[in-house]
Structure formats: C-alpha cells, structure tokens
Coordinates of C-alpha atoms in Angstrom, one line a residue:
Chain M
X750 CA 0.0 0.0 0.0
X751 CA 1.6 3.3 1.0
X752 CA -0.3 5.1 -1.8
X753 CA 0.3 9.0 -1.7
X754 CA -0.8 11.6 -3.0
X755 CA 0.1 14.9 -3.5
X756 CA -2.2 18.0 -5.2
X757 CA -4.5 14.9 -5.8
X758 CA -1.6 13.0 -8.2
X759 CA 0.4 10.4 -7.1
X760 CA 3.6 11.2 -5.5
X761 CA 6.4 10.0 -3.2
X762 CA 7.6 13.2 -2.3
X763 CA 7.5 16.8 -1.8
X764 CA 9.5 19.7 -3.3
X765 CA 12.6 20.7 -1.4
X766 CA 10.6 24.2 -1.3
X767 CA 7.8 23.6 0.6
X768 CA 7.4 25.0 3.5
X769 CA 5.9 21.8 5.5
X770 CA 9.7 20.7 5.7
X771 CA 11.5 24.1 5.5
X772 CA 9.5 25.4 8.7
X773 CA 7.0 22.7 9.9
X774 CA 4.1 25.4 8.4
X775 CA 1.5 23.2 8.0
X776 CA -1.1 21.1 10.1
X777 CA -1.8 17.4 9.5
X778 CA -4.2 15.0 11.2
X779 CA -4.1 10.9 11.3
X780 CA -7.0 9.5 10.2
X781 CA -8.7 5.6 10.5
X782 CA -10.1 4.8 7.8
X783 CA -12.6 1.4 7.1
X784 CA -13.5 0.1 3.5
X785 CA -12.3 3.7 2.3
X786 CA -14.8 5.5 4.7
X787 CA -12.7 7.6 7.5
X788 CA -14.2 7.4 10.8
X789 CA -14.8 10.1 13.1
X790 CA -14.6 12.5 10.3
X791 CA -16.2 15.5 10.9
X792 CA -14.1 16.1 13.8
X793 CA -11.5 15.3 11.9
X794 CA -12.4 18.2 9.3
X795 CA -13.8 20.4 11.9
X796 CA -10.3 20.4 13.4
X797 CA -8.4 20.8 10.4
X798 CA -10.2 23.6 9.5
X799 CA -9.9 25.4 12.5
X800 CA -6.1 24.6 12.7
X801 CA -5.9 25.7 8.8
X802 CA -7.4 29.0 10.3
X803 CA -4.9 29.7 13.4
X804 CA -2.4 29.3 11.1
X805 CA -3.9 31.6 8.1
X806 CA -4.0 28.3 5.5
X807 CA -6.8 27.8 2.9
X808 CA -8.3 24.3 4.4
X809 CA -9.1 21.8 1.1
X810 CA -12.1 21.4 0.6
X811 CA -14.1 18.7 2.7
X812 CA -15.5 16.5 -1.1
X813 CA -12.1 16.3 -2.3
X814 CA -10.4 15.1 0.7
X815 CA -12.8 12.5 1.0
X816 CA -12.3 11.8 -2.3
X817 CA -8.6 11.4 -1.8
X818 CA -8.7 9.5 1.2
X819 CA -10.8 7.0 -0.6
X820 CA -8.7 6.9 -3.3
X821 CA -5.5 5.8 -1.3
X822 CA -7.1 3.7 0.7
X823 CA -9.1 1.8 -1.8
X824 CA -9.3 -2.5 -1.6
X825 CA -8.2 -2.2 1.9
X826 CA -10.5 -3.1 4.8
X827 CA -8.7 -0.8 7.3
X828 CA -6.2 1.4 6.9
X829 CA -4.6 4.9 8.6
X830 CA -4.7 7.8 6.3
X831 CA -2.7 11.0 7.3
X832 CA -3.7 14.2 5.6
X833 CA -1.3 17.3 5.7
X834 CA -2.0 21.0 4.2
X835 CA 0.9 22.9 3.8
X836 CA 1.6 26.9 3.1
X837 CA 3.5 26.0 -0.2
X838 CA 6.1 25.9 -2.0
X839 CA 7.7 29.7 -1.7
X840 CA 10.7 31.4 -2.1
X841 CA 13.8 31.6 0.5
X842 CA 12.4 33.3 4.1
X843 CA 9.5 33.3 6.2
X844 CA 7.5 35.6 4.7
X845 CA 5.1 34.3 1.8
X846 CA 3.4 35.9 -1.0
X847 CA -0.6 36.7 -0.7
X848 CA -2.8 33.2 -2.6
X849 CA 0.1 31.1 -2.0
X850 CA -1.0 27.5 -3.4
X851 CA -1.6 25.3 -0.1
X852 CA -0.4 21.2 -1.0
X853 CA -2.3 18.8 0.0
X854 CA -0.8 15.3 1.0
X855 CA -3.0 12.3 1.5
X856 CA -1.2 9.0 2.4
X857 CA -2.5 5.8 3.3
X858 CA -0.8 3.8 5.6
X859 CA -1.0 0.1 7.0
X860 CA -3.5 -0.2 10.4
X861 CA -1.5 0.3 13.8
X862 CA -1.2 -3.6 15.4
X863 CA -3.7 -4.5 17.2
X864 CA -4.3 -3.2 20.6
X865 CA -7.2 -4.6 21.8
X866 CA -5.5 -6.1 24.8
X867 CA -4.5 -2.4 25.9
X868 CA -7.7 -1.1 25.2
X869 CA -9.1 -4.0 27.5
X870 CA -6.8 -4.6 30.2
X871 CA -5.3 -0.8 30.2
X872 CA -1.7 0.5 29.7
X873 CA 1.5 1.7 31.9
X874 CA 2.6 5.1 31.4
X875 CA 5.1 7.6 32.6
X876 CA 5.2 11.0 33.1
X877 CA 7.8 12.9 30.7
X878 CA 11.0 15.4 32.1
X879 CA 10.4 17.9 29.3
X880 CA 7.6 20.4 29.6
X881 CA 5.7 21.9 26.6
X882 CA 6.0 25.7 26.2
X883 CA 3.4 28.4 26.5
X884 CA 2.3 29.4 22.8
X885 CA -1.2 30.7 22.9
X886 CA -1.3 30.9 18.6
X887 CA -0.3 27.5 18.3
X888 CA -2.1 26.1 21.0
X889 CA -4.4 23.0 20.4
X890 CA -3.0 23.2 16.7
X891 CA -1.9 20.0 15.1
X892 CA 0.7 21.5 13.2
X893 CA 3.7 20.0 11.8
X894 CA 5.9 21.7 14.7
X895 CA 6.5 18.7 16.9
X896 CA 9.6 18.4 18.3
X897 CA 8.6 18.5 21.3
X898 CA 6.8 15.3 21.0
X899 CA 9.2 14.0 19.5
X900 CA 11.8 14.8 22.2
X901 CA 9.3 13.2 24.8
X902 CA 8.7 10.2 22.9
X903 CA 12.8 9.7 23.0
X904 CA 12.8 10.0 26.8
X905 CA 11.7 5.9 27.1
X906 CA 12.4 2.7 25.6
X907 CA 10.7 0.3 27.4
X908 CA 8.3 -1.0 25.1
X909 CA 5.8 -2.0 28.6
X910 CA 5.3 1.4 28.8
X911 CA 3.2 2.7 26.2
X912 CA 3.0 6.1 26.9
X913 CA 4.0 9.2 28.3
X914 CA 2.5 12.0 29.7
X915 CA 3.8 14.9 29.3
X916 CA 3.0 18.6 31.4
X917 CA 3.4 22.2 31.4
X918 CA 6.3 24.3 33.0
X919 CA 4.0 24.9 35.6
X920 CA 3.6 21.3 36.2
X921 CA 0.3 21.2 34.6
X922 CA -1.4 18.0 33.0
X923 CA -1.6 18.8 29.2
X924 CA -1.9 15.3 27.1
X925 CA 0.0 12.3 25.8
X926 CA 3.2 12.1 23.8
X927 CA 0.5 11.0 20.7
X928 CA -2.9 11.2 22.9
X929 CA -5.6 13.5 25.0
X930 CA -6.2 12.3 28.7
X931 CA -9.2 11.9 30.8
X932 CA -9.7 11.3 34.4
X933 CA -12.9 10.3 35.7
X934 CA -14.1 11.1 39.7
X935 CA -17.4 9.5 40.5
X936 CA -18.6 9.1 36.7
X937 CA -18.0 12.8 35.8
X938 CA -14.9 13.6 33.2
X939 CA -12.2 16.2 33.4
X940 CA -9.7 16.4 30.4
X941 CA -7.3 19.7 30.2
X942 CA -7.9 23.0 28.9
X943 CA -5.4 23.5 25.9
X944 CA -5.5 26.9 25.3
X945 CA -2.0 27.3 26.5
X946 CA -0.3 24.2 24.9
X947 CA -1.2 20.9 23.3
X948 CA -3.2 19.6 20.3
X949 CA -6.5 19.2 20.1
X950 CA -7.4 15.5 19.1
X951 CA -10.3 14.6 17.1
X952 CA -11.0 11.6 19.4
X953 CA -11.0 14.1 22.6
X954 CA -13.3 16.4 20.9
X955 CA -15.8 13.4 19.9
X956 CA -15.3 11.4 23.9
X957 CA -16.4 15.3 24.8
X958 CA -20.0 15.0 22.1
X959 CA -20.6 11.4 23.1
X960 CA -20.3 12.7 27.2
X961 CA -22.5 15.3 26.2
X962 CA -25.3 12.8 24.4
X963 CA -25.0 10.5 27.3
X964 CA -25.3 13.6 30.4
X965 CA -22.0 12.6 31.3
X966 CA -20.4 16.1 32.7
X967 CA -17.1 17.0 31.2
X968 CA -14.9 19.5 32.4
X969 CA -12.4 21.0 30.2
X970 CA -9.8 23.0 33.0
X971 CA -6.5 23.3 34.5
X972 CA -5.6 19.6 35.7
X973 CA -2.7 19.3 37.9
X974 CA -0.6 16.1 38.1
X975 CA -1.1 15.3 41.7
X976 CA -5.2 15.1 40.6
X977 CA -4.2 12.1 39.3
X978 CA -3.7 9.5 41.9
X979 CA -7.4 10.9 43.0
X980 CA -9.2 9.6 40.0
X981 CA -11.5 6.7 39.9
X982 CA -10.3 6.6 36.1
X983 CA -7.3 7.6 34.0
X984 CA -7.6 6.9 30.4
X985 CA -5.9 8.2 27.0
X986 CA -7.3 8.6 23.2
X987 CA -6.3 9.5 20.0
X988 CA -8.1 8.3 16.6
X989 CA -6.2 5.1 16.0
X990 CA -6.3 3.8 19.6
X991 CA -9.2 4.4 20.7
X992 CA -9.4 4.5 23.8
X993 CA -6.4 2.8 27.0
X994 CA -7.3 3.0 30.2
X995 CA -4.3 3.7 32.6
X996 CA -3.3 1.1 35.0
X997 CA 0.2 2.2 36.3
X998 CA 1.9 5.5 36.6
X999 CA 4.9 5.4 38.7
X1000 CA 3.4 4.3 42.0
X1001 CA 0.0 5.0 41.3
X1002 CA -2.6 2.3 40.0
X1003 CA -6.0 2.7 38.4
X1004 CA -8.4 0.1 37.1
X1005 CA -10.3 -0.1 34.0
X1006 CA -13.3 1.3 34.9
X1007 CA -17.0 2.1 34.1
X1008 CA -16.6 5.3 31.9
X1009 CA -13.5 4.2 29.3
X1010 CA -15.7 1.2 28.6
X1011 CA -19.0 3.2 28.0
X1012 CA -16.5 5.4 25.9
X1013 CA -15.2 2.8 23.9
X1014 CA -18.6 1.0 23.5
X1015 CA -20.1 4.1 22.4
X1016 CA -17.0 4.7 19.9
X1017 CA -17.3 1.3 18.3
X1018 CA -21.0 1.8 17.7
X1019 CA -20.3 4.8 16.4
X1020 CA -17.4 3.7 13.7
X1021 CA -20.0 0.8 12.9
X1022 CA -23.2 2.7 12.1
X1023 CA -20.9 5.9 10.0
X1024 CA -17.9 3.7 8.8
Chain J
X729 CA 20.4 28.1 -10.5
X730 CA 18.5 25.8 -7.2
X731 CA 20.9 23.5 -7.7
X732 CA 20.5 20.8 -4.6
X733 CA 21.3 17.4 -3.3
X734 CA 19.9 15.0 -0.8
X735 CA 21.7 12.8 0.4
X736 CA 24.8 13.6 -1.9
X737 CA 22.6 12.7 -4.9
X738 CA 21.0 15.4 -7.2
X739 CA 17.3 16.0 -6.4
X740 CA 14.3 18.4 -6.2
X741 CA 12.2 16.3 -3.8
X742 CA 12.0 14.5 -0.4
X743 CA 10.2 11.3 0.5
X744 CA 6.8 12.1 2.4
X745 CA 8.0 10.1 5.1
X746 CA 11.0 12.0 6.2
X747 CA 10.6 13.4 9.7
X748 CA 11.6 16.8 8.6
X749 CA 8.6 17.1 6.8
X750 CA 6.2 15.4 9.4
X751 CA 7.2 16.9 12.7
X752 CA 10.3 19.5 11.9
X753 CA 12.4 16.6 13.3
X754 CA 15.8 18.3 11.7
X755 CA 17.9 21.5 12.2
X756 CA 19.1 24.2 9.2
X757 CA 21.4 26.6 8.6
X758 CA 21.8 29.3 5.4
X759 CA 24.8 30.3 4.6
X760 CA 26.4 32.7 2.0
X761 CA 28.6 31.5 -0.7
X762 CA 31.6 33.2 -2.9
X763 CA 33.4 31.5 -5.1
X764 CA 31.9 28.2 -3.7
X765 CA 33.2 29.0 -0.3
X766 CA 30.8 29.4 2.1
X767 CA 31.6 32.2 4.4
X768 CA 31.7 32.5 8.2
X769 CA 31.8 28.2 7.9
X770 CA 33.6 27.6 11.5
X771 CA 30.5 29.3 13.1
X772 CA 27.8 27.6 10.6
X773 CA 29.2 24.3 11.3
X774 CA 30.1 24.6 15.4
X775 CA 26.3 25.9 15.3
X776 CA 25.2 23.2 13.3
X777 CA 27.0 20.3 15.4
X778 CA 25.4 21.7 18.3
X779 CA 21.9 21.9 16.9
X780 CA 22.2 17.9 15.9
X781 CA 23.7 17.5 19.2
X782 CA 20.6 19.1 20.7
X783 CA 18.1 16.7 19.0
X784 CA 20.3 14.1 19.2
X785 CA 21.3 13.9 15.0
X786 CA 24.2 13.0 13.7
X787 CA 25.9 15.8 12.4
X788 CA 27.3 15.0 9.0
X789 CA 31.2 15.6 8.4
X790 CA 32.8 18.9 7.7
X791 CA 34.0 17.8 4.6
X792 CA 31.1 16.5 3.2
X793 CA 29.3 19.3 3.6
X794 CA 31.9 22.2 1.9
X795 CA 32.1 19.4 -0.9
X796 CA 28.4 19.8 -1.6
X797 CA 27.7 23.3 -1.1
X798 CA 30.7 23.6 -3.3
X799 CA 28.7 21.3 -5.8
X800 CA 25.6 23.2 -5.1
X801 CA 27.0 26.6 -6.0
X802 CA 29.6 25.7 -8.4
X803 CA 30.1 28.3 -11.2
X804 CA 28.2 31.1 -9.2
X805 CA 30.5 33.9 -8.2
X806 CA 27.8 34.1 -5.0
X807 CA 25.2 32.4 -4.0
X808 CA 23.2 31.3 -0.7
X809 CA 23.6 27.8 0.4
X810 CA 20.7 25.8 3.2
X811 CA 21.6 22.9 4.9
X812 CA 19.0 21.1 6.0
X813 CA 19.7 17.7 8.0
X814 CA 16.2 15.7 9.5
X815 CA 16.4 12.7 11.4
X816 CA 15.5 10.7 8.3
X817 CA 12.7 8.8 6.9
X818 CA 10.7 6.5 9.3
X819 CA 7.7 5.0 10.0
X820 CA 4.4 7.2 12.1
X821 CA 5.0 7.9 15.3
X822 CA 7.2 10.0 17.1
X823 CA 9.1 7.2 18.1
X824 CA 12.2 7.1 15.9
X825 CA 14.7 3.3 15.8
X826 CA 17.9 4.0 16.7
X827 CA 20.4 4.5 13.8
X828 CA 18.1 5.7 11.6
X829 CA 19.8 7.2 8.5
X830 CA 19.6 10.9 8.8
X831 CA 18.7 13.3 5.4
X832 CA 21.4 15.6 4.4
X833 CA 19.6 18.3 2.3
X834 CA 22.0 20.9 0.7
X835 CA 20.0 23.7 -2.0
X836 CA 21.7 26.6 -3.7
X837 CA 19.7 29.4 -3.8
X838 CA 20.3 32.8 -6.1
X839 CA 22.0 35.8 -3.4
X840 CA 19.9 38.3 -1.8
X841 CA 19.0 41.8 -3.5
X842 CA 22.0 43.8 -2.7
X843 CA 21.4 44.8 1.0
X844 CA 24.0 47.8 1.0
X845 CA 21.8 50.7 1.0
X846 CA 20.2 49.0 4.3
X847 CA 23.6 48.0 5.9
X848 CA 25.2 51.8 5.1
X849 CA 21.6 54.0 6.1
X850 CA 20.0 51.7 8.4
X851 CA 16.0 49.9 8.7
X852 CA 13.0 51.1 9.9
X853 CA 11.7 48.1 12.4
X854 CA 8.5 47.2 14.4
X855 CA 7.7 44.8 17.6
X856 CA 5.7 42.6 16.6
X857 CA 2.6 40.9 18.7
X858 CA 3.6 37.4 19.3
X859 CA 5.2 36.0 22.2
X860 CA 8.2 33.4 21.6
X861 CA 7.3 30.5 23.6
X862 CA 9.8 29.6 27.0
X863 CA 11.2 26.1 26.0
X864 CA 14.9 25.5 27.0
X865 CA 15.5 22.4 25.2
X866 CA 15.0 23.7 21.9
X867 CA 16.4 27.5 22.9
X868 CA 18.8 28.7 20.8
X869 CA 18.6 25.6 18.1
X870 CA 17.9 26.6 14.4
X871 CA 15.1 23.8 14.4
X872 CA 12.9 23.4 11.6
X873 CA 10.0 23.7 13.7
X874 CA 9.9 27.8 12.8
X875 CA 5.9 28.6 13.1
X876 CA 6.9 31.5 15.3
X877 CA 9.1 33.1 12.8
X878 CA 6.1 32.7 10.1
X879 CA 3.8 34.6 12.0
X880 CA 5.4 37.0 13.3
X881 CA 7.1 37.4 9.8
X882 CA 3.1 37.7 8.6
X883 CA 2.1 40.3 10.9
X884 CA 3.1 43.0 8.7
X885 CA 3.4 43.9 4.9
X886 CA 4.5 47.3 4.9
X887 CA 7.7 46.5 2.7
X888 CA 9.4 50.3 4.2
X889 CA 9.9 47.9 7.5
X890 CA 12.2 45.1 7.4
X891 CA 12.0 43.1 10.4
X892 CA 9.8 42.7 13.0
X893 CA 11.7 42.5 16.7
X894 CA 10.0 39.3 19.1
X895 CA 10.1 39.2 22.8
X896 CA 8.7 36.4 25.3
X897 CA 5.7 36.2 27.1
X898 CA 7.6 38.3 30.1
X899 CA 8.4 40.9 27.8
X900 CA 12.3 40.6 27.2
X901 CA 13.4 41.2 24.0
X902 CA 14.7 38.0 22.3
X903 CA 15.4 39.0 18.4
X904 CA 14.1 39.4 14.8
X905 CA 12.1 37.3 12.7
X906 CA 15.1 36.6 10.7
X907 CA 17.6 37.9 12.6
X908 CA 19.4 38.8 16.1
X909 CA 19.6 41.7 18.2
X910 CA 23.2 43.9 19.2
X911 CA 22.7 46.7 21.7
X912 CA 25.5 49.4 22.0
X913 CA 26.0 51.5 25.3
X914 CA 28.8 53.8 25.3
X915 CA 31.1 51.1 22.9
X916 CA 30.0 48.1 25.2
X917 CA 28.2 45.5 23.1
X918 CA 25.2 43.9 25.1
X919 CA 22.6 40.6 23.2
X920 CA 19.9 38.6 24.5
X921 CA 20.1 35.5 26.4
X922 CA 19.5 32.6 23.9
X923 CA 18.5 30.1 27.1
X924 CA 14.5 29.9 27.1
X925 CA 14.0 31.0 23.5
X926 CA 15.6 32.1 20.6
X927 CA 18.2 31.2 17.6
X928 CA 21.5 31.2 18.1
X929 CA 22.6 32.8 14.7
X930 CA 26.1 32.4 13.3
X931 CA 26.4 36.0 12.5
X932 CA 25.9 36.8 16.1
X933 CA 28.9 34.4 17.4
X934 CA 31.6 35.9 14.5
X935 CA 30.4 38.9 16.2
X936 CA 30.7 38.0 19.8
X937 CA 34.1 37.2 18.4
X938 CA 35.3 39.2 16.6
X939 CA 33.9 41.9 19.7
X940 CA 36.5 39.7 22.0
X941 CA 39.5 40.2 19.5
X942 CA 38.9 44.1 19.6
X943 CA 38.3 44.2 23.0
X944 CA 35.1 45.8 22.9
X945 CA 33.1 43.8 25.8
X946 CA 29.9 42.0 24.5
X947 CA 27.7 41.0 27.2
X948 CA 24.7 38.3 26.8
X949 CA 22.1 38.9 29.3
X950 CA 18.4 39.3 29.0
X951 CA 17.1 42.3 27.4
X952 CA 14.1 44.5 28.0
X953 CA 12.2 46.1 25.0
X954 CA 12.2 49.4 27.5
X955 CA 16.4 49.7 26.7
X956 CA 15.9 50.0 23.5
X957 CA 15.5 54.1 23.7
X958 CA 18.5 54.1 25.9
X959 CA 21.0 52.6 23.4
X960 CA 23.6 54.4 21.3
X961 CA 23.0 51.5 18.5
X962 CA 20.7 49.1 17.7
X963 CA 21.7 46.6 14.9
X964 CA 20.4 43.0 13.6
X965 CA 22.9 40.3 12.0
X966 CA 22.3 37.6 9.7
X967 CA 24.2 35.5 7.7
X968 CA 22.9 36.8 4.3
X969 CA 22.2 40.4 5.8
X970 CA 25.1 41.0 7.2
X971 CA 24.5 44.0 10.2
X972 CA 21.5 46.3 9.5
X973 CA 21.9 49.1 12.2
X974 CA 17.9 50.1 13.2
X975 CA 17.3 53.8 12.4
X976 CA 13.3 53.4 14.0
X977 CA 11.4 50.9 15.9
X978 CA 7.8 53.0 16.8
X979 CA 8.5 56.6 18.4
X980 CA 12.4 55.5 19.0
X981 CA 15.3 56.8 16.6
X982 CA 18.8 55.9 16.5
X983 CA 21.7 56.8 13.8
X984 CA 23.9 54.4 12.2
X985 CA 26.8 54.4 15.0
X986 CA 30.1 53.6 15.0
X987 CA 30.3 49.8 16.6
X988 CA 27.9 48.5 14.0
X989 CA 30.0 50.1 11.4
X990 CA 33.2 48.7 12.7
X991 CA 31.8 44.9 12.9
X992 CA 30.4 45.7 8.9
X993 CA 34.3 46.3 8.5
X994 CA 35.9 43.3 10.2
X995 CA 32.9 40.9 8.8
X996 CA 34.0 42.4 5.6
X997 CA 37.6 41.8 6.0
X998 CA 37.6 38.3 7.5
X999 CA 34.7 37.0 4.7
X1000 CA 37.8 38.6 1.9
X1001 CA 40.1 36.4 3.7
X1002 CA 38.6 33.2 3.9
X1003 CA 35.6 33.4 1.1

C-alpha cells in the first residue's frame, strides 16, 4: 500500500521548497479509515479547518479530501490515512506571497497492530522530564511543529510502557506524547484545557460530544498532576487507539473502569453505524 | 540556478516520510557562498553540530558538507547555500529506531537583493505581537519547527519595514524574525540571552568574536524592549544580511553608530580572507 498523493496525483515526495519541511508550516491529522470510509470525520475536518485557520491556511475542501482519502485507501478493509495541508512551496524566508497555493498530502498507511489487549486490560505510562511551552497561537493546533513530541517520545524505551504523559512548566497536566487524557471522579470527566499548549485530538473532541449525548459532565480546566492518583479513572485517546485505560503510573494504580468502557462501546458503535 | 542534493545525490524532492517534513524533526542553517566557499563556515558548522547534538542527530562531516555546497553553487560567483539535516525517513509515530539514517539536504539558492543601501543607512523596524514560547531544550537551536518566525514574519506587509523584533511572554526582547539583536551603550556590546528562546545565529557568534578580538566587551544577558530608547546602536545580524543598524522601531530613533559600522568592517575583511 503506501499510496500518496500529492495535489491529488500520485507522488512520493514533496519539493525541497515547501514549506511543511523548511519550517513545519502546516497542520496534518491521522486518520482511520474502514472500507475507504474515515471514521470520526467530521471532527477530523472540523479540526483541520480550525487549525488551517490559526495558522492563516486555505483548508481543502471537505469533497475532495474524502475523495482522496478513498482513493488511497481503496481494496483495503482498514487502513490509517494522514492528511497534511501545507503553506507551499515559496521562495527563501518566512515571509510568503498573498494566494500562495496550499499542497495537499494524503497518504495511506498500514492499520497500527492491534491493541485490543491495551484497550481491555489498560496500559503503563510515565510522566515525561520535558515540559511543553506556553504558545497561545499555536495552542491546540496540530501543526507540523512537533519536536517537542518527539523529544518526549525519546525519553523511554521500554516497550511496557506505552506512553507518556507529558505537562506544562508549571507542572500542569496537558496530554499524551500521541494522545488526549481523561480522568474520571465518580462518573464525571475532566480532560485539560489547551489553550496554552497541546493539540487538540479529534478523538477528545468526539469522547467530549458522546459525554455530552449520554449527560456525562465534562470539564475541560487546568488539571494538575497530583489530581491524578485521586481519579477513579485515568484513560488516554487519540483516533487510532481508541481508547487505553491507565493502570500504572509510577506508584500510582487505576483500574479499567466504568466510563472508558461506555466510551469505547459508544466509539465502536459509532465507527459501525458511520464507517 | 536551485541547484541541490539530498543525500549527496541530485534531487528536487523528499520522500513524504522524512521526519523533517512530518514533525520538523531536523535543524538548518543558510549560509552565504563566494566562489563556492561558504563564508563565516567555523561558526555555521560549530552551530550546526550543536543543533544535531541538541536533537540528538548525527551531524554529517565537515568535509562532506563544503564538498556539496561547493557542488551546489559551483560556477556562481555568489550564491546562498541551506543545509538542511532531518532525522530521516521513518515510520508514524514520534518514536524514531535507533540509527536511523539521517537526510542531508544541501539547495543553492540565487544571493539576496543587494542589501548595501540597508547595511550603510539603516532599517526602519516594528515589535511585533507574538510571544516566543519559553522552552529550553530547543532555545537557541535553528530547528525546523519555525511557526513563530512565520507569524510573526506575517504580521506586517509594509515593505518600508524590514524586520519585526519578538520578545517572550515576560516581555524581554529575544530577536528578529530573521535575525538577532546587538545593543550598543557607550562602545559596550550587550545581546539577549538565547537560554529559554531564541536562535543562536552564526552572525551573532563571528560577532561576539570578533567583539572579544577588539576588545570591545559583549555581554549576553536578558534584554528589556524598554532599553531600547537608551542605546547608542541598535543593529540586527544575519548570515545573508550581514548587520543592519535600526534607524526606528515606533517613536524611538537611533543613527547608524560607530560599533555596528566597525563589525560591517571586520565581517567584511575576514569573509575577503577566507571566502
């Protein structure tokens, strides 16, 4: 598989000019997709069109990335597709000429392995050294500026922990190396505010609609790190995991519990009836 | 001209799965280029090593590198070289195997519009709105995750001003979109801290240098916008600009002095040396 394409025509690769590699300016989401249908889509595009927004890019338009997506991912029951806009190809420096043409990736990738047995019996984490920085514009964006999860996700090896959590300087709960996090106290939810730092996940934003449906509160604020060993539940989400509940962190220990499994029941209904 | 190689091998194009594209997982530098001999090198490549050292890259050898920019630029009496080096092409996820091939990425570009008239009468500049974000692991690295420079590059169009100055969130003054920051007082150099934010430019080290061979002191500390009225000279540096002196930055005026003259001399004198 690994069919690509770029502008809507098969490609490999991307000009040495463009500005997704020269300066990370661009935003990009990650996408599951079933018998060429992407689930959770209009999260997905309602997120990349607000992050095409923060960042000033013309978002493609919703029919032709559909289009695409189906295209790469066509005779292939399941399959991740990643979409990235970029600013363009453009001359030397970072200032860019007004109607700049945006590209438009869309690659199809194998499925993740399975991880059903996560998703079941819950996951070990850790909580990252570095801190994310304070950048209000960029905040909640998915852009292509991610070094910082990068460096994160080089602080472990240990492949029995499968993630990390990662805060703010001000030792502030923000998300997951790859995923958003809920906690749970007595069947309400709390995931944190990221208008300072973090990405906004399409999962997170959908776990926050089906909470809504079901008159499950859900508080989106400041969550401190010592909250933590105080939840009933501690679980993590992003598009192709779905959701892991968090069993271990250091010497703290959660069960699976009553709320990730409505979540991912409600998910996988979901997926079935719209994918 | 555009004359560039990955990898040692001609080519316009990089695969879609090289980190540098997806997460800005790779440092740059751009340097100028007479003759084929890129100028200031010692600096571009110490900064270089350091920025691969920071993300944990291998930094590809010295030699290597003046081979290909002298490849790149061959037959142009000047030209501006970028040297791009990403972690390389892997599979999703942040996580990255160890001893992943890294891409080398070296582009001739044209030179600059002579800057001379700039240099010799001085720019007009502005602060501009955004905030650098406080993260000292990446501080001072010429990463390619550059979203900040982009918008505050695209706050203004006015072509009459040509850079925008950026502080951090506690107002200190960190440097240009494209450039860093020198500070006269009575013949006593003075530049931002580079530790929370910032790029370390290699303009501003041959400065910092060549300030220590003439005995003029040159002090890096942090810097608050309100000392800008107070200086004797204000002047930017880059690679391709060489040193701008600022002539207006809002109600604030300052005349080309004589500190940012003398370092346009010795820069001048040292690039006829070795260039």
């Amino acid at each position: 598989m690994a069919s690509s394409l770029v502008n809507g025509r098969p490609a490999l690769s991307v000009d040495l000019s463009d500005r997704g590699l020269l300066y990370g300016d661009g935003v990009f989401r990650t996408v599951r997709v079933h018998g060429a249908r992407p689930l959770n889509w209009p999260n997905h595009y309602m997120r990349l069109a607000q992050d095409c927004k923060a960042l000033g890019l013309v978002c493609p338009e919703e029919r032709v990335l559909l289009e695409e997506i189906g295209r790469v991912a066509a005779g292939e029951a399941s399959a991740v597709a990643k979409v990235i806009v970029t600013r363009g190809v453009s001359g030397r420096g970072y200032a860019y000429p007004d109607g700049l043409a945006s590209t438009r990736i869309v690659v199809a990738h194998p499925s993740p392995p399975d991880s059903s047995g996560a998703a079941r019996e819950g996951v070990r984490v850790r909580r990252c050294e570095l801190a994310l920085a304070r950048q209000p514009r960029l905040a909640g964006v998915k852009s292509l500026n991610r070094l910082e999860n990068v460096l994160a996700r080089a602080e472990w090896r240990d492949p029995a922990i499968r993630e990390g959590l990662i805060g703010d300087a001000e030792g502030r709960l923000v998300e997951g190396t790859m995923s958003n996090v809920f906690l749970a106290f007595g069947g309400k939810l709390v995931t944190p505010d990221l208008s300072r730092c973090g990405v906004v996940g399409a999962q997170r934003e959908r776990i926050r609609a089906l909470a809504r449906d079901q008159s499950i509160p859900c508080e989106v604020r400041d969550v401190g790190f010592e909250e933590l060993p105080r939840a009933d539940e501690v679980f993590l989400c992003n598009s192709l995991i779905g959701i892991w509940p968090v069993v271990a962190m250091g010497e703290s220990r959660w069960l699976p519990g009553p709320v990730a499994s409505l979540m991912q029941r409600l998910i996988e209904l979901e997926d079935a009836r719209t994918g």
